[in-house]
Coordinates of C-alpha atoms in Angstrom, one line a residue:
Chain A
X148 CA 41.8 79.9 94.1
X149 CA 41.9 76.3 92.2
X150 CA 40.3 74.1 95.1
X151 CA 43.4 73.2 96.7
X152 CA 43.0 74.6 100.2
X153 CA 44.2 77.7 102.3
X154 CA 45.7 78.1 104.8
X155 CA 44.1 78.8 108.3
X156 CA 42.9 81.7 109.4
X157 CA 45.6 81.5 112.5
X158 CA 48.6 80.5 110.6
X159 CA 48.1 83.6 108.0
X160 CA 47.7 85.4 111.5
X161 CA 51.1 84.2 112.4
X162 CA 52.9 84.9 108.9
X163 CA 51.8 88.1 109.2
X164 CA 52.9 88.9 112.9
X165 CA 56.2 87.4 111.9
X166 CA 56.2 90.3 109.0
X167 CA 55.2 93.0 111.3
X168 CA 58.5 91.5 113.7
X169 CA 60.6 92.0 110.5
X170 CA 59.1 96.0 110.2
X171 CA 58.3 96.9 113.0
X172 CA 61.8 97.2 114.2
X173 CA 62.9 99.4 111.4
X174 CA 59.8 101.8 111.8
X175 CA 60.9 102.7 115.3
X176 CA 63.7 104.9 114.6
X177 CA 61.5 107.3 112.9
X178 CA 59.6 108.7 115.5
X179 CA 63.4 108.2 117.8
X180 CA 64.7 109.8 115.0
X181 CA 62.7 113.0 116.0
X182 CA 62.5 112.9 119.7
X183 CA 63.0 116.6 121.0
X184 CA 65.4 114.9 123.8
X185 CA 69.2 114.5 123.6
X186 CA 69.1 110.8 124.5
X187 CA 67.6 108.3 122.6
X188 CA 63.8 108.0 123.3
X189 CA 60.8 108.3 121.6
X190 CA 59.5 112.0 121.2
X191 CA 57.6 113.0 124.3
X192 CA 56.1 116.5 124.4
X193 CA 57.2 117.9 120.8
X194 CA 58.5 116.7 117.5
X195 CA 62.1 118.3 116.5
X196 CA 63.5 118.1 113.7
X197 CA 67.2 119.3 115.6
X198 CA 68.6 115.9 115.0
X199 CA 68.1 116.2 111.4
X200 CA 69.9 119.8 111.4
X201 CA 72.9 118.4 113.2
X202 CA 73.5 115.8 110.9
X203 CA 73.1 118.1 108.2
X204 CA 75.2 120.6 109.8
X205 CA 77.7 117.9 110.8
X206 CA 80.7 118.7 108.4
X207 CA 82.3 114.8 109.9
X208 CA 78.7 112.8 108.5
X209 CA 78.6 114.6 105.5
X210 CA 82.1 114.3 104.7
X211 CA 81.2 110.4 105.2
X212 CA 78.0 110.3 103.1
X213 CA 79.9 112.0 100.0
X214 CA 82.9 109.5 100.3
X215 CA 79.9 106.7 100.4
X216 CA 78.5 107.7 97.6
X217 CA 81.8 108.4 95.5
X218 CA 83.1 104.9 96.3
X219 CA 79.3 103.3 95.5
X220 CA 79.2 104.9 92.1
X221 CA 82.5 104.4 91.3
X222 CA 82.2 100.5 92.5
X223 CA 78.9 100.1 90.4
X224 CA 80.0 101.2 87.0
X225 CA 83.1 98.7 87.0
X226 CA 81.0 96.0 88.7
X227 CA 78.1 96.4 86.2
X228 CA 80.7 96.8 83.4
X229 CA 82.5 93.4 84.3
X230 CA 80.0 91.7 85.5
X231 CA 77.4 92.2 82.9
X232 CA 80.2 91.4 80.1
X233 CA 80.8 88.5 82.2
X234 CA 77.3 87.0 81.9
X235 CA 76.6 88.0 78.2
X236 CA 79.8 86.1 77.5
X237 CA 79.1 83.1 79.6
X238 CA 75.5 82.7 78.1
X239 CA 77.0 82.9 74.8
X240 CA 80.1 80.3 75.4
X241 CA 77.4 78.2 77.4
X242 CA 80.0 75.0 77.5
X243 CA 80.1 73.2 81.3
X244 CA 83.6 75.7 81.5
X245 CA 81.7 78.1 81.4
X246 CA 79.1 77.7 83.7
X247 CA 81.4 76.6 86.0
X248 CA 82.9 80.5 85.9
X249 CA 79.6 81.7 86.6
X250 CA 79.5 79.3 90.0
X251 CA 82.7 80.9 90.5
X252 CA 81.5 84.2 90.6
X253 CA 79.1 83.4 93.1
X254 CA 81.8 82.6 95.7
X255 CA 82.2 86.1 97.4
X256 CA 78.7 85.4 98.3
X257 CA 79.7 82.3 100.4
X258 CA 82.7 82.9 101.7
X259 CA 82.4 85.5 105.0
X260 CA 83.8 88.8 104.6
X261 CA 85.6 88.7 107.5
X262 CA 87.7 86.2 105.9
X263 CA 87.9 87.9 103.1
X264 CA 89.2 91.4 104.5
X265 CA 91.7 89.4 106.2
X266 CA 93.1 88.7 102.5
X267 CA 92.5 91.8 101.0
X268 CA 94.2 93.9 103.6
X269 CA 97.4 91.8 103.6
X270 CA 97.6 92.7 99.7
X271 CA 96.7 96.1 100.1
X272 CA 99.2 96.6 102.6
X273 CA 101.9 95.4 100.1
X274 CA 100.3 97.6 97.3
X275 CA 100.0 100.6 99.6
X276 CA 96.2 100.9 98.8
X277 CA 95.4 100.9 102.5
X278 CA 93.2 103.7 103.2
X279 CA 92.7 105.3 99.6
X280 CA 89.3 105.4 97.2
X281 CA 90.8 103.4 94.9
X282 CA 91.6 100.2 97.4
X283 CA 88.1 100.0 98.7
X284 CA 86.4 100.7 95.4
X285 CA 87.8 97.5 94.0
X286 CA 87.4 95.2 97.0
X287 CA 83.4 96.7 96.6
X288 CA 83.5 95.7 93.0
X289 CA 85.0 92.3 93.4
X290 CA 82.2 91.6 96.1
X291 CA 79.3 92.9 93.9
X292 CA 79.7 90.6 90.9
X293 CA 77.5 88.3 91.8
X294 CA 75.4 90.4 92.3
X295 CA 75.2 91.5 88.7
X296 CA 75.5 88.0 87.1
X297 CA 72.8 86.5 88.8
X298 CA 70.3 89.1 87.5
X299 CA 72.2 89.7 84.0
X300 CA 72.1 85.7 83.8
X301 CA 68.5 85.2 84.9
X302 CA 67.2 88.1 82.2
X303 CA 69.9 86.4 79.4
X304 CA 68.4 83.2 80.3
X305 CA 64.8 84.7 78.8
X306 CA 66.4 86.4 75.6
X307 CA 66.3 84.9 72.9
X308 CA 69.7 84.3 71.1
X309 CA 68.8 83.7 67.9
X310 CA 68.5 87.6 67.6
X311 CA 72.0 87.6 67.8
X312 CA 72.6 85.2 65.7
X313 CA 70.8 86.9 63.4
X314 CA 72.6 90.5 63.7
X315 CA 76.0 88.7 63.0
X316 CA 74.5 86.9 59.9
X317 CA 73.8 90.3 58.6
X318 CA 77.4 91.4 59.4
X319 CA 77.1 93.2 63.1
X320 CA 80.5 93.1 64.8
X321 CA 80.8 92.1 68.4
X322 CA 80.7 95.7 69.7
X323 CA 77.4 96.5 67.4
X324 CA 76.2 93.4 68.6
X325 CA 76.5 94.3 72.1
X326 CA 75.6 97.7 72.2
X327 CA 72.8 97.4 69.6
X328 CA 70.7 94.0 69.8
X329 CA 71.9 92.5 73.8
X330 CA 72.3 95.6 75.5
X331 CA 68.9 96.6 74.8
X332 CA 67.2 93.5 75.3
X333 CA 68.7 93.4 79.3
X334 CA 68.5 97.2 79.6
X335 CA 66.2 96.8 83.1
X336 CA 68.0 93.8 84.1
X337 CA 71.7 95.5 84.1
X338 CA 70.3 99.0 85.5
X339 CA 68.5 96.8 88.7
X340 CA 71.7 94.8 88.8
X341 CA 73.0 98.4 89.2
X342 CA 71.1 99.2 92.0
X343 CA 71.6 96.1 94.0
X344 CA 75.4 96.9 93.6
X345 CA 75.0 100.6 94.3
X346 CA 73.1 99.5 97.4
X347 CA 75.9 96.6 98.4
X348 CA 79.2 99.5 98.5
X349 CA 77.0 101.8 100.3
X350 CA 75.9 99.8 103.0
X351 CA 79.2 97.8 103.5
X352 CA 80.7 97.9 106.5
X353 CA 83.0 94.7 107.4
X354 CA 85.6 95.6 104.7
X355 CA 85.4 99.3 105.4
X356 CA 86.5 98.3 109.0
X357 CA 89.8 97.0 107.7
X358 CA 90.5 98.7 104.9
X359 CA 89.3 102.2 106.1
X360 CA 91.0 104.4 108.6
X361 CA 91.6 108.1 108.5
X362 CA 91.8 109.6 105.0
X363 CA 89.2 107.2 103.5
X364 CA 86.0 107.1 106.7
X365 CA 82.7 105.8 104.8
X366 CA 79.4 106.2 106.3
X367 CA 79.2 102.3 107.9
X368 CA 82.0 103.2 109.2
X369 CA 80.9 106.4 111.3
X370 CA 78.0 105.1 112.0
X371 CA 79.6 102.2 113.4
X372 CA 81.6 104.1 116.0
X373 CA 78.7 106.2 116.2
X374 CA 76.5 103.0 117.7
X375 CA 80.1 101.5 119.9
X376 CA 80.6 105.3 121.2
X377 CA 77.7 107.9 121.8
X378 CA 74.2 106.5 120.9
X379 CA 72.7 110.1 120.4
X380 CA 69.4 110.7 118.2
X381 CA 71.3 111.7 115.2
X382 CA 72.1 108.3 114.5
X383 CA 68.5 107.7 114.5
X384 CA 68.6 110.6 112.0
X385 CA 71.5 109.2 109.9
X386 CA 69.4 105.6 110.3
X387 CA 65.8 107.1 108.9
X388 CA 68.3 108.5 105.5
X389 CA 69.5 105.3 104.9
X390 CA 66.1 103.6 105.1
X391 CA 64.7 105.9 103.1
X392 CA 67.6 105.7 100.3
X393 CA 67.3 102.5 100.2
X394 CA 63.5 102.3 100.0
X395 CA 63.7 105.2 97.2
X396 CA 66.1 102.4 95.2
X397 CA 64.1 99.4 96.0
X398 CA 61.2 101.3 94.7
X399 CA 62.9 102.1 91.5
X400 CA 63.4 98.5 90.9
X401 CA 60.0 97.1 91.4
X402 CA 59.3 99.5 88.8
X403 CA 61.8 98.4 86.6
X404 CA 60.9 94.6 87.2
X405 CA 57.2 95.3 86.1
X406 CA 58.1 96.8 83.4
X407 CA 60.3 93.9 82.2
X408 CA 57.7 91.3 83.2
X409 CA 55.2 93.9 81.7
Chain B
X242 CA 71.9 76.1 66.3
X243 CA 75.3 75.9 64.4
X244 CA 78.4 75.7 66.9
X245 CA 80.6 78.5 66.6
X246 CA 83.6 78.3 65.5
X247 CA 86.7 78.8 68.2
X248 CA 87.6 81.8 67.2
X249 CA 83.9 82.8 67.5
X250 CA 83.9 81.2 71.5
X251 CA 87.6 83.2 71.6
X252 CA 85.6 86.2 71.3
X253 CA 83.1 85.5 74.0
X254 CA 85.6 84.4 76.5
X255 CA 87.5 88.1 76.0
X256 CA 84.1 89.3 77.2
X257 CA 84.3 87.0 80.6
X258 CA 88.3 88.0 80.9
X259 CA 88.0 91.0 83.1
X260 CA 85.5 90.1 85.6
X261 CA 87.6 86.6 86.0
X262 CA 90.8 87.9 86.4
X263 CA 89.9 90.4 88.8
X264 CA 88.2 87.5 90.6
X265 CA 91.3 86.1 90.4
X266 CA 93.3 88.9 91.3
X267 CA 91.6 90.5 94.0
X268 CA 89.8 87.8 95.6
X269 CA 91.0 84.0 94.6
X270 CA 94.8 84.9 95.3
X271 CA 94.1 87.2 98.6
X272 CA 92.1 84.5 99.8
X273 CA 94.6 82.1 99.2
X274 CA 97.4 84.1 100.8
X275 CA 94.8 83.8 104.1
X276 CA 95.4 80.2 104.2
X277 CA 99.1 79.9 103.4
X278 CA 99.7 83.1 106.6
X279 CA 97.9 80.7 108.6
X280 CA 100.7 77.7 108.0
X281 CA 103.3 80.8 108.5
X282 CA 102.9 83.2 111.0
X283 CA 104.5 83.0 113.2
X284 CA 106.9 80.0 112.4
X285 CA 105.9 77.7 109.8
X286 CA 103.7 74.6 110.4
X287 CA 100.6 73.7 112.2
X288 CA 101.6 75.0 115.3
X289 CA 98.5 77.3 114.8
X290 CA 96.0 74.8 114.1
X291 CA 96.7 72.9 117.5
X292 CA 94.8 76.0 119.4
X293 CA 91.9 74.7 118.0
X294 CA 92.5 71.7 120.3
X295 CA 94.0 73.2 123.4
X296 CA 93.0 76.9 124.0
X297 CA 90.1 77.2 126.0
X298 CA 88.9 80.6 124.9
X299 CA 89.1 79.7 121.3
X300 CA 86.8 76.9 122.7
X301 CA 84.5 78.8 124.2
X302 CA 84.2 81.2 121.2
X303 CA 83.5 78.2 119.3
X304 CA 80.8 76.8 121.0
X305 CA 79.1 79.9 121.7
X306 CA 79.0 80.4 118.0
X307 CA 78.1 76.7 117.0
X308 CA 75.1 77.3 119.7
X309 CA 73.7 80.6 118.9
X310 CA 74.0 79.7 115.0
X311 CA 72.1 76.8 115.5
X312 CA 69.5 78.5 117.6
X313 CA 69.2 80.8 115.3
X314 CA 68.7 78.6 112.3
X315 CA 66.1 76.6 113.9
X316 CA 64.0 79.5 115.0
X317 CA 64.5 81.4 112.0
X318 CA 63.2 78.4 109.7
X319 CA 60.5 77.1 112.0
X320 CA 58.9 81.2 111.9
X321 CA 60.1 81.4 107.7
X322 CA 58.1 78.1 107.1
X323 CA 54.9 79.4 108.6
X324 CA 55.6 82.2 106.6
X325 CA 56.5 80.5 103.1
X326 CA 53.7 78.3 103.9
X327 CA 51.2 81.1 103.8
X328 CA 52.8 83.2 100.7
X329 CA 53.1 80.0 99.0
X330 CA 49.2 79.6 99.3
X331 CA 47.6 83.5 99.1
X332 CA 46.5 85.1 96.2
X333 CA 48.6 86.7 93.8
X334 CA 47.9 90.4 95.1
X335 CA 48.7 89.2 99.1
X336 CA 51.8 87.1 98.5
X337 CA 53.3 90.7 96.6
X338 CA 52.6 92.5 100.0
X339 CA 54.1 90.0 101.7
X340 CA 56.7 90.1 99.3
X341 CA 57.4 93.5 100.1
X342 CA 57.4 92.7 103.7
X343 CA 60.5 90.4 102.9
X344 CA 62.4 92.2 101.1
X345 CA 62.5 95.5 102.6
X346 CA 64.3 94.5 105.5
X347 CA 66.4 92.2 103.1
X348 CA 68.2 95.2 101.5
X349 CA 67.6 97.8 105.0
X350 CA 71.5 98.4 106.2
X351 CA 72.3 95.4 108.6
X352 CA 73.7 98.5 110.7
X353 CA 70.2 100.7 111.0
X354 CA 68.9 97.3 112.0
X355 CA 71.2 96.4 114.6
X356 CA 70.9 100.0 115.7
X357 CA 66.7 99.6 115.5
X358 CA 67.1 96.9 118.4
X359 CA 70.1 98.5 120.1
X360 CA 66.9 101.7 120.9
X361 CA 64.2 98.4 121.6
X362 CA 66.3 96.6 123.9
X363 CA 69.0 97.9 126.3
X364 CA 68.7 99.5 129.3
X365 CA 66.8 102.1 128.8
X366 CA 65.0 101.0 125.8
X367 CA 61.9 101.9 124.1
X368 CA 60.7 98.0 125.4
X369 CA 62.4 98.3 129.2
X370 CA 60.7 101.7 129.8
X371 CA 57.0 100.7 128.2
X372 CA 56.9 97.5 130.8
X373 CA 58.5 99.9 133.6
X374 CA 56.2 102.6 132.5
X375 CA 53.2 100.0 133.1
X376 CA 54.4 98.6 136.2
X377 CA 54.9 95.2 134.6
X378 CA 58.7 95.1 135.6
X379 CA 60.7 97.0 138.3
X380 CA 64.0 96.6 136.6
X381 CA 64.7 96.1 133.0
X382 CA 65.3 93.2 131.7
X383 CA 68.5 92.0 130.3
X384 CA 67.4 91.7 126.8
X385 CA 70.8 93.0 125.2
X386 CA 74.6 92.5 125.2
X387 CA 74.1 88.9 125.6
X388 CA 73.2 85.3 123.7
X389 CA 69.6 86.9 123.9
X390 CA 70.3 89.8 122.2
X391 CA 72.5 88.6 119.6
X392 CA 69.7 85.7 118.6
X393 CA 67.0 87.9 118.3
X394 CA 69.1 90.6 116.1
X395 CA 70.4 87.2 114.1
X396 CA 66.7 85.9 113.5
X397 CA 65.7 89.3 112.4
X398 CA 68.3 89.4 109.6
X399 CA 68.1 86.1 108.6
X400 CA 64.4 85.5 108.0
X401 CA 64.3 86.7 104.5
X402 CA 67.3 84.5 103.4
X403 CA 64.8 82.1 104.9
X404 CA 61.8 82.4 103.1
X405 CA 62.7 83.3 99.9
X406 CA 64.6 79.7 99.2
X407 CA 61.7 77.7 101.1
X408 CA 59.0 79.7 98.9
X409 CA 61.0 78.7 95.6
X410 CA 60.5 74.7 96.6
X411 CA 56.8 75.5 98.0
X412 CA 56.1 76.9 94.5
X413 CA 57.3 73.7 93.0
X414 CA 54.6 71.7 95.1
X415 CA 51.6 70.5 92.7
X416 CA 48.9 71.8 94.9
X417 CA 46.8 68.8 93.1
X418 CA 48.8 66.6 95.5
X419 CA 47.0 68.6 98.5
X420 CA 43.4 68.9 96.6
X421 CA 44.0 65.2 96.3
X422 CA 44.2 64.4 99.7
X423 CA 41.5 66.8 101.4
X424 CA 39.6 65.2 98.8
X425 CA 40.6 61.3 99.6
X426 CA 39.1 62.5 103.2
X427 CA 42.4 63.8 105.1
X428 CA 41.7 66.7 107.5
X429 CA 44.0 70.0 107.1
X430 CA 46.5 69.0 109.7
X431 CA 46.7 65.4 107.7
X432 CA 47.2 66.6 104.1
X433 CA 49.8 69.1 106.1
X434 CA 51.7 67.1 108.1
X435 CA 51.4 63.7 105.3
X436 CA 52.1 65.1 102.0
X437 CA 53.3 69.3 102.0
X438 CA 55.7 68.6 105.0
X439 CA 57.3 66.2 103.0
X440 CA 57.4 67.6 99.6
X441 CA 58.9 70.4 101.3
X442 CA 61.3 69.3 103.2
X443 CA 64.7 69.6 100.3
X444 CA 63.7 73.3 100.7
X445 CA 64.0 73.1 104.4
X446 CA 67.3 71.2 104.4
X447 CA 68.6 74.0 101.6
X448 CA 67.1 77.0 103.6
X449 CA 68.8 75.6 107.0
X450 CA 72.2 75.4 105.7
X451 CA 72.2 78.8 103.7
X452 CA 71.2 80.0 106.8
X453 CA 73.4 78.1 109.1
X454 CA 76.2 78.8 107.1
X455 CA 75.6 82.9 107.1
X456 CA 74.7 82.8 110.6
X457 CA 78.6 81.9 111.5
X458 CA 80.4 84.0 109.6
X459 CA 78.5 87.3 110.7
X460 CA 80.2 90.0 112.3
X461 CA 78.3 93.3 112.5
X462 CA 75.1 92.3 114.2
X463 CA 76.7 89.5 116.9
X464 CA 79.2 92.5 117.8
X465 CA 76.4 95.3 118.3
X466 CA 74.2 93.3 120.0
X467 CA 76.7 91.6 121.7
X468 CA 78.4 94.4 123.3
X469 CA 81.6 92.7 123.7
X470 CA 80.9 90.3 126.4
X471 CA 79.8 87.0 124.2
X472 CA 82.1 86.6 121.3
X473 CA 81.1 84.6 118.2
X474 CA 84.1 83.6 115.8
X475 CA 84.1 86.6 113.3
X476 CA 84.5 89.2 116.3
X477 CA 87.4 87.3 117.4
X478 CA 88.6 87.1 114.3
X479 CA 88.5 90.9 113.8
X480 CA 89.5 91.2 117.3
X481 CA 92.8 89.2 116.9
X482 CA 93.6 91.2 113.7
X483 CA 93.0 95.2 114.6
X484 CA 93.6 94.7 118.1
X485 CA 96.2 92.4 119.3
X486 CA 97.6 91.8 116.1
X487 CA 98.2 88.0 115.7
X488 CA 97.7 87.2 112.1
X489 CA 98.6 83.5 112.7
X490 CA 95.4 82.8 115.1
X491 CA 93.5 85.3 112.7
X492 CA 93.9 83.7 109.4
X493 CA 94.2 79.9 111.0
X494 CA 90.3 80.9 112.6
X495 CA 89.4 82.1 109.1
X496 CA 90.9 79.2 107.3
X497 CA 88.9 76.8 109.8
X498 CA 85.5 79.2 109.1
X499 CA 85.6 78.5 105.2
X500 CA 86.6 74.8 105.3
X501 CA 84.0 74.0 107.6
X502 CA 81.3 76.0 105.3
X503 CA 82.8 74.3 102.3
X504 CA 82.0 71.4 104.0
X505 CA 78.7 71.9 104.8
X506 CA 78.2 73.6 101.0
X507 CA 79.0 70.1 99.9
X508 CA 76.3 68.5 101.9
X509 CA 74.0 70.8 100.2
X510 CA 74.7 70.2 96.7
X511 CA 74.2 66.6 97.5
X512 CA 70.5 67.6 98.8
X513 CA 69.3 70.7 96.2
X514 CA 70.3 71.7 92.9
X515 CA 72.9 75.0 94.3
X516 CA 71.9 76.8 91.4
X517 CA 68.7 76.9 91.6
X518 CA 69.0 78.2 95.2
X519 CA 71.1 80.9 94.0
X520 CA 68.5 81.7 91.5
X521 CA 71.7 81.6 88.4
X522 CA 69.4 79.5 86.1

């Protein structure tokens, strides 16, 4: 503390009740998630891990988690790919052009997915990529670039070019270049832009509604009927593995970021 | 730093190509086919527009949004002050707890958190049958599938985008200004309410609208937790397009939603540096 004061012992009260209102929430549907009733409710007389064996067993959920997690990987390598290349060669141009692209890239984040699944079904409909991998794993893509280029910009932003400069004074082509002095240097930063992406498909649910229907049924999208049709405990199941996916990824990148701020 | 050359800057714009023109392709141009439907469907001209002006249940869907987002803005930022206040003010190892605290939830599926409150507060909740259970209440309480519902769901996703903005400006504070003014004789409340409140308020105005403009565009957790019965615009939307099928109301509700955040986006930029917000810099 440099003299400047605290706040009161009441207000950090408050800041942290509001915190336990942002958890709290979420830690309920573990114990729901192993209630030994059929309804939803917390577990009364025995823990059961049944709920977990039906999902499990469910050949409809896991037929949704694999399609999930194809789409997410596939949507993350060409993000990351474009997006990454896309910073790298924005920081490089750095003319007012340029950064203007990068504002541009930050639109998807703005504008509502609702309005923009409106769009993107009309096209697919005329492409016939309604209802296929390949429709929804470029609409993912296209919605995760910001994503990556904020966090491949801010690391760029704290690398220092004149390395580069340097490899292509002693005759490193562009690829070399890339692959050999950048790449390195924004390793963490690309692999937690990764993860950010990864976690953006796999949760996304808006554009699965619209572009998604029979062949192509993501795990949003089940678990969005799931909640409008019968609330039974395995959703509190399904719930608890996607907390703790995404807490297993989130962990990874706190790792990553101290090691990069290490 | 010698400029490169343009074939040199040729080079470097190949790299940007592919993210761009799939921008382009796949989100510019689809977007833009949005507004031109809307002019279109089902006979050309601004036939679709007038509803804005004379249907009474695009009204109503209107104002229900415009009230709940607001709502939910001001409680969300009044609760992610308190909180930005404190982070911006504990030590190092506290403000990375709290951190965590923030951005757990942030990156939680918006669905396993609409489903949390779904078993918290409908009928038969975890919250209806604790107050029952203790004789506090003899019915439940209607805490679900209604404006209620759908605000508390709202504030619960939007805290984080919240605090993390109004932390960034807090940070930017000199905290000498505040030493200064405890030491010049002010009490807490003074040096509060006389010199932080102010230095922080382009954070505020920069958190509200980010929030603001999230809050009306937000489909999943206004539909769960709404249950139906109050529609906000982005339901309707999706209701006019996979149910009745009238692209022409659809797209002219969707156009309407992005000029009016375009709008406000432009009030922003006249307030905070957008960039900086964003965290691109």
């Amino acid at each position: 503390m440099d003299g400047a004061p605290t706040a009161s012992r009441p207000v950090r009260g408050l800041a942290w009740a509001i915190i336990c209102f942002l958890l709290l929430p979420i830690a309920v549907v573990f114990p729901v998630s192993l209630t030994d009733k059929r309804y939803l409710s917390l577990p009364e007389d025995n823990l059961s891990l049944q709920h977990f064996a039906n999902l499990f067993s469910s050949p409809e959920w896991l037929s949704s988690i694999g399609q999930s997690f194809v789409i997410a990987c596939a949507a993350t390598v060409l993000t990351v790919i474009v997006g990454t290349l896309c910073a790298i060669g924005c920081w490089r141009i750095g003319s007012k052009l340029a950064d203007f692209v990068r504002v541009l890239m930050l639109v998807p984040i703005i504008v509502p997915t609702i309005v923009y699944a409106l769009g993107i079904y009309r096209l697919w409909v005329d492409l016939r990529l309604l209802d296929s991998y390949l429709g929804l794993i470029i609409a993912h893509s296209v919605t995760g670039i910001p994503y990556v280029v904020i966090i491949v910009s801010t690391a760029l932003a704290h690398f220092d070019a004149r390395l580069e400069q340097a490899a292509r004074n002693l005759g490193a082509n562009l690829r070399q270049r890339l692959w050999l002095v950048i790449l390195p240097g924004i390793l963490p930063a690309v692999v937690s832009s990764a993860i950010f992406a990864f976690i953006h498909s796999w949760d996304e649910l808006v554009l699965a509604l619209f572009l998604a229907s029979r062949a192509v049924f993501t795990l949003p999208r089940r678990i969005w009927d799931g909640i409008n049709e019968q609330l039974d405990p395995t959703m509190a199941a399904v719930a608890v593995l996607l907390i703790v996916v995404t807490m297993v990824l989130l962990g990874a990148e706190m790792w990553l970021r101290s090691r990069r701020t290490a | 730093m010698r400029r490169p050359a343009f074939g040199e800057t040729g080079i470097y714009w190949m790299l940007v190509m592919p993210a761009l023109l799939m921008l382009i392709g796949f989100y510019l141009f689809p977007l833009v086919r949005v507004l031109w439907v809307s002019v279109m469907e089902p006979t050309p001209g601004l036939g679709n527009y007038a509803l804005l002006f004379t249907n009474s249940s695009i009204h109503r869907v209107l104002l229900t949004t415009l009230r709940i987002c607001l709502l939910t803005t001001a409680i969300t930022l009044l609760l992610g002050y308190v909180v930005a206040y404190v982070m911006a003010q504990a030590s190092e190892r506290t403000q990375r707890w709290m951190m965590l605290g923030i951005l757990l939830p942030l990156w939680i599926s918006v669905l396993v958190r609409a489903f949390a409150w779904v078993t918290l507060l409908r009928r038969q909740g975890i919250i209806n049958n604790s107050l029952m259970g203790m004789g506090v209440i003899d019915d439940p309480l209607p805490l679900i599938w209604n404006e209620l519902g759908i605000t508390i769901g709202m504030v619960h996703y939007m805290l984080p985008f919240a605090v993390l903005p109004l932390l960034t400006g807090m940070r930017g504070i000199d905290r000498r200004c505040l030493a200064a003014a405890r030491g010049l004789g002010a009490s807490r409340m003074q040096s509060f309410m006389r010199v932080f409140l102010p230095l922080s308020l382009p954070g505020v105005v920069g958190a509200s609208i980010l929030v603001f403009i999230f809050s009306l565009g937000f489909l999943v957790t206004p539909a769960i937790l709404g249950g139906g019965r109050t529609l906000m615009i982005a339901e309707y939307i999706s209701v006019q397009i996979l149910d009745v099928v009238q692209w022409g109301v659809g797209t002219m509700l969707a156009t309407t939603l992005i000029v009016f955040i375009f709008a406000l986006l432009g009030l922003l930029a006249r307030v905070v540096d957008m960039r900086r917000l964003f965290g691109a810099t």
